């Protein structure tokens, strides 16, 4: 029986959060929704506020998970990040970046600064 996609996504978001904590990230929020988008994980790493997209593929047959974060998905994540910043960091100038954690099976890969606001 195939696990439903939402449950599978939640499972890998939890795995990514634990894995990132092991890499020195501090998870601030999971599944933030705002500005017409969603951010899987919001974390601090050093001075950076990091917006993290988590992608899972059981294998590379359909490409790597990170390749699924196309321009449209990036725009939705950026809108959600702006909504988060507006609600949490009104007067602070905080450096931000967008990372992707991509799972291929159980192997995690971190792509720091995977895309930028253009």
PDB file of C-alpha atoms in Angstrom:
ATOM      1  CA  UNK A   1       0.000   0.000   0.000  1.00  0.00           C
ATOM      2  CA  UNK A   2       1.388   3.375  -0.998  1.00  0.00           C
ATOM      3  CA  UNK A   3       1.698   5.983   1.740  1.00  0.00           C
ATOM      4  CA  UNK A   4      -0.217   9.139   0.858  1.00  0.00           C
ATOM      5  CA  UNK A   5       1.899  12.049  -0.397  1.00  0.00           C
ATOM      6  CA  UNK A   6       1.034  14.433   2.452  1.00  0.00           C
ATOM      7  CA  UNK A   7       2.008  11.894   5.109  1.00  0.00           C
ATOM      8  CA  UNK A   8       5.194  11.086   3.216  1.00  0.00           C
ATOM      9  CA  UNK A   9       5.989  14.807   2.901  1.00  0.00           C
ATOM     10  CA  UNK A  10       5.429  15.350   6.626  1.00  0.00           C
ATOM     11  CA  UNK A  11       7.663  12.384   7.456  1.00  0.00           C
ATOM     12  CA  UNK A  12      10.536  13.763   5.372  1.00  0.00           C
ATOM     13  CA  UNK A  13      10.055  17.301   6.687  1.00  0.00           C
ATOM     14  CA  UNK A  14      10.501  15.860  10.199  1.00  0.00           C
ATOM     15  CA  UNK A  15      13.595  13.922   9.085  1.00  0.00           C
ATOM     16  CA  UNK A  16      14.976  17.094   7.487  1.00  0.00           C
ATOM     17  CA  UNK A  17      14.377  19.101  10.673  1.00  0.00           C
ATOM     18  CA  UNK A  18      16.267  16.557  12.790  1.00  0.00           C
ATOM     19  CA  UNK A  19      19.056  16.302  10.213  1.00  0.00           C
ATOM     20  CA  UNK A  20      19.409  20.103  10.014  1.00  0.00           C
ATOM     21  CA  UNK A  21      19.539  20.347  13.811  1.00  0.00           C
ATOM     22  CA  UNK A  22      22.485  17.939  13.607  1.00  0.00           C
ATOM     23  CA  UNK A  23      24.082  20.386  11.132  1.00  0.00           C
ATOM     24  CA  UNK A  24      23.742  23.263  13.635  1.00  0.00           C
ATOM     25  CA  UNK A  25      20.431  24.761  12.481  1.00  0.00           C
ATOM     26  CA  UNK A  26      17.819  25.812  15.057  1.00  0.00           C
ATOM     27  CA  UNK A  27      14.304  25.092  13.781  1.00  0.00           C
ATOM     28  CA  UNK A  28      11.927  27.994  14.475  1.00  0.00           C
ATOM     29  CA  UNK A  29       8.801  26.939  12.624  1.00  0.00           C
ATOM     30  CA  UNK A  30       7.378  24.125  10.498  1.00  0.00           C
ATOM     31  CA  UNK A  31       4.840  24.456   7.673  1.00  0.00           C
ATOM     32  CA  UNK A  32       4.458  28.228   7.776  1.00  0.00           C
ATOM     33  CA  UNK A  33       1.637  29.434   5.516  1.00  0.00           C
ATOM     34  CA  UNK A  34       1.273  33.020   4.409  1.00  0.00           C
ATOM     35  CA  UNK A  35       1.383  35.292   1.387  1.00  0.00           C
ATOM     36  CA  UNK A  36      -0.156  32.588  -0.781  1.00  0.00           C
ATOM     37  CA  UNK A  37       2.683  30.140  -0.162  1.00  0.00           C
ATOM     38  CA  UNK A  38       4.097  27.662   2.306  1.00  0.00           C
ATOM     39  CA  UNK A  39       7.542  27.157   3.758  1.00  0.00           C
ATOM     40  CA  UNK A  40       8.392  23.687   5.021  1.00  0.00           C
ATOM     41  CA  UNK A  41      10.925  24.785   7.648  1.00  0.00           C
ATOM     42  CA  UNK A  42      12.153  28.120   8.970  1.00  0.00           C
ATOM     43  CA  UNK A  43      15.418  28.000  10.878  1.00  0.00           C
ATOM     44  CA  UNK A  44      18.373  29.988  12.145  1.00  0.00           C
ATOM     45  CA  UNK A  45      21.883  29.052  11.128  1.00  0.00           C
ATOM     46  CA  UNK A  46      24.414  31.439  12.557  1.00  0.00           C
ATOM     47  CA  UNK A  47      23.357  34.955  11.587  1.00  0.00           C
ATOM     48  CA  UNK A  48      21.025  33.704   8.828  1.00  0.00           C
ATOM     49  CA  UNK A  49      17.292  33.226   8.873  1.00  0.00           C
ATOM     50  CA  UNK A  50      16.875  30.259   6.539  1.00  0.00           C
ATOM     51  CA  UNK A  51      13.745  29.292   4.627  1.00  0.00           C
ATOM     52  CA  UNK A  52      13.985  25.586   3.800  1.00  0.00           C
ATOM     53  CA  UNK A  53      12.130  23.620   1.138  1.00  0.00           C
ATOM     54  CA  UNK A  54      12.183  19.831   1.612  1.00  0.00           C
ATOM     55  CA  UNK A  55      11.928  17.535  -1.397  1.00  0.00           C
ATOM     56  CA  UNK A  56      11.825  13.747  -1.536  1.00  0.00           C
ATOM     57  CA  UNK A  57      12.355  11.263  -4.338  1.00  0.00           C
ATOM     58  CA  UNK A  58      12.550   7.501  -3.789  1.00  0.00           C
ATOM     59  CA  UNK A  59      15.156   7.370  -6.579  1.00  0.00           C
ATOM     60  CA  UNK A  60      16.573   9.563  -9.347  1.00  0.00           C
ATOM     61  CA  UNK A  61      14.270   8.191 -12.068  1.00  0.00           C
ATOM     62  CA  UNK A  62      12.287  11.472 -12.097  1.00  0.00           C
ATOM     63  CA  UNK A  63      15.302  13.639 -11.285  1.00  0.00           C
ATOM     64  CA  UNK A  64      16.641  14.935  -7.999  1.00  0.00           C
ATOM     65  CA  UNK A  65      14.198  16.458  -5.540  1.00  0.00           C
ATOM     66  CA  UNK A  66      15.860  19.861  -5.694  1.00  0.00           C
ATOM     67  CA  UNK A  67      15.116  20.033  -9.423  1.00  0.00           C
ATOM     68  CA  UNK A  68      11.391  20.190  -8.545  1.00  0.00           C
ATOM     69  CA  UNK A  69      11.882  23.646  -6.978  1.00  0.00           C
ATOM     70  CA  UNK A  70      11.210  25.559 -10.181  1.00  0.00           C
ATOM     71  CA  UNK A  71      10.520  29.248 -10.751  1.00  0.00           C
ATOM     72  CA  UNK A  72       6.844  29.075  -9.753  1.00  0.00           C
ATOM     73  CA  UNK A  73       7.606  27.239  -6.517  1.00  0.00           C
ATOM     74  CA  UNK A  74      10.423  29.714  -5.776  1.00  0.00           C
ATOM     75  CA  UNK A  75       8.019  32.658  -6.217  1.00  0.00           C
ATOM     76  CA  UNK A  76       5.512  31.097  -3.772  1.00  0.00           C
ATOM     77  CA  UNK A  77       8.252  30.437  -1.213  1.00  0.00           C
ATOM     78  CA  UNK A  78       9.563  34.011  -1.565  1.00  0.00           C
ATOM     79  CA  UNK A  79       6.037  35.435  -1.060  1.00  0.00           C
ATOM     80  CA  UNK A  80       5.599  33.300   2.066  1.00  0.00           C
ATOM     81  CA  UNK A  81       9.045  34.388   3.328  1.00  0.00           C
ATOM     82  CA  UNK A  82       8.076  38.047   2.903  1.00  0.00           C
ATOM     83  CA  UNK A  83       4.860  37.405   4.863  1.00  0.00           C
ATOM     84  CA  UNK A  84       6.856  35.697   7.626  1.00  0.00           C
ATOM     85  CA  UNK A  85       9.365  38.545   7.806  1.00  0.00           C
ATOM     86  CA  UNK A  86       6.596  41.166   7.901  1.00  0.00           C
ATOM     87  CA  UNK A  87       5.032  39.417  10.882  1.00  0.00           C
ATOM     88  CA  UNK A  88       8.194  38.628  12.828  1.00  0.00           C
ATOM     89  CA  UNK A  89      11.056  41.008  11.990  1.00  0.00           C
ATOM     90  CA  UNK A  90       9.487  44.413  11.404  1.00  0.00           C
ATOM     91  CA  UNK A  91      12.459  46.540  12.475  1.00  0.00           C
ATOM     92  CA  UNK A  92      15.363  44.158  12.048  1.00  0.00           C
ATOM     93  CA  UNK A  93      17.644  43.837   9.058  1.00  0.00           C
ATOM     94  CA  UNK A  94      18.308  40.118   9.096  1.00  0.00           C
ATOM     95  CA  UNK A  95      20.246  38.211   6.439  1.00  0.00           C
ATOM     96  CA  UNK A  96      18.089  35.520   4.826  1.00  0.00           C
ATOM     97  CA  UNK A  97      18.635  32.696   2.424  1.00  0.00           C
ATOM     98  CA  UNK A  98      16.731  29.872   0.774  1.00  0.00           C
ATOM     99  CA  UNK A  99      18.022  26.329   1.233  1.00  0.00           C
ATOM    100  CA  UNK A 100      16.716  23.043  -0.151  1.00  0.00           C
ATOM    101  CA  UNK A 101      17.036  19.688   1.601  1.00  0.00           C
ATOM    102  CA  UNK A 102      16.674  16.995  -1.021  1.00  0.00           C
ATOM    103  CA  UNK A 103      16.209  13.342  -0.114  1.00  0.00           C
ATOM    104  CA  UNK A 104      16.940  10.567  -2.572  1.00  0.00           C
ATOM    105  CA  UNK A 105      15.677   7.528  -0.709  1.00  0.00           C
ATOM    106  CA  UNK A 106      17.114   8.035   2.782  1.00  0.00           C
ATOM    107  CA  UNK A 107      20.157  10.078   1.706  1.00  0.00           C
ATOM    108  CA  UNK A 108      19.859  13.794   2.478  1.00  0.00           C
ATOM    109  CA  UNK A 109      21.595  16.541   0.527  1.00  0.00           C
ATOM    110  CA  UNK A 110      21.676  20.191   1.612  1.00  0.00           C
ATOM    111  CA  UNK A 111      21.792  22.904  -1.037  1.00  0.00           C
ATOM    112  CA  UNK A 112      22.554  26.179   0.704  1.00  0.00           C
ATOM    113  CA  UNK A 113      21.418  29.356  -1.038  1.00  0.00           C
ATOM    114  CA  UNK A 114      19.577  27.230  -3.627  1.00  0.00           C
ATOM    115  CA  UNK A 115      17.939  30.307  -5.143  1.00  0.00           C
ATOM    116  CA  UNK A 116      17.798  34.055  -4.592  1.00  0.00           C
ATOM    117  CA  UNK A 117      15.198  36.785  -4.726  1.00  0.00           C
ATOM    118  CA  UNK A 118      15.558  38.422  -8.136  1.00  0.00           C
TER     119      UNK A 118
END
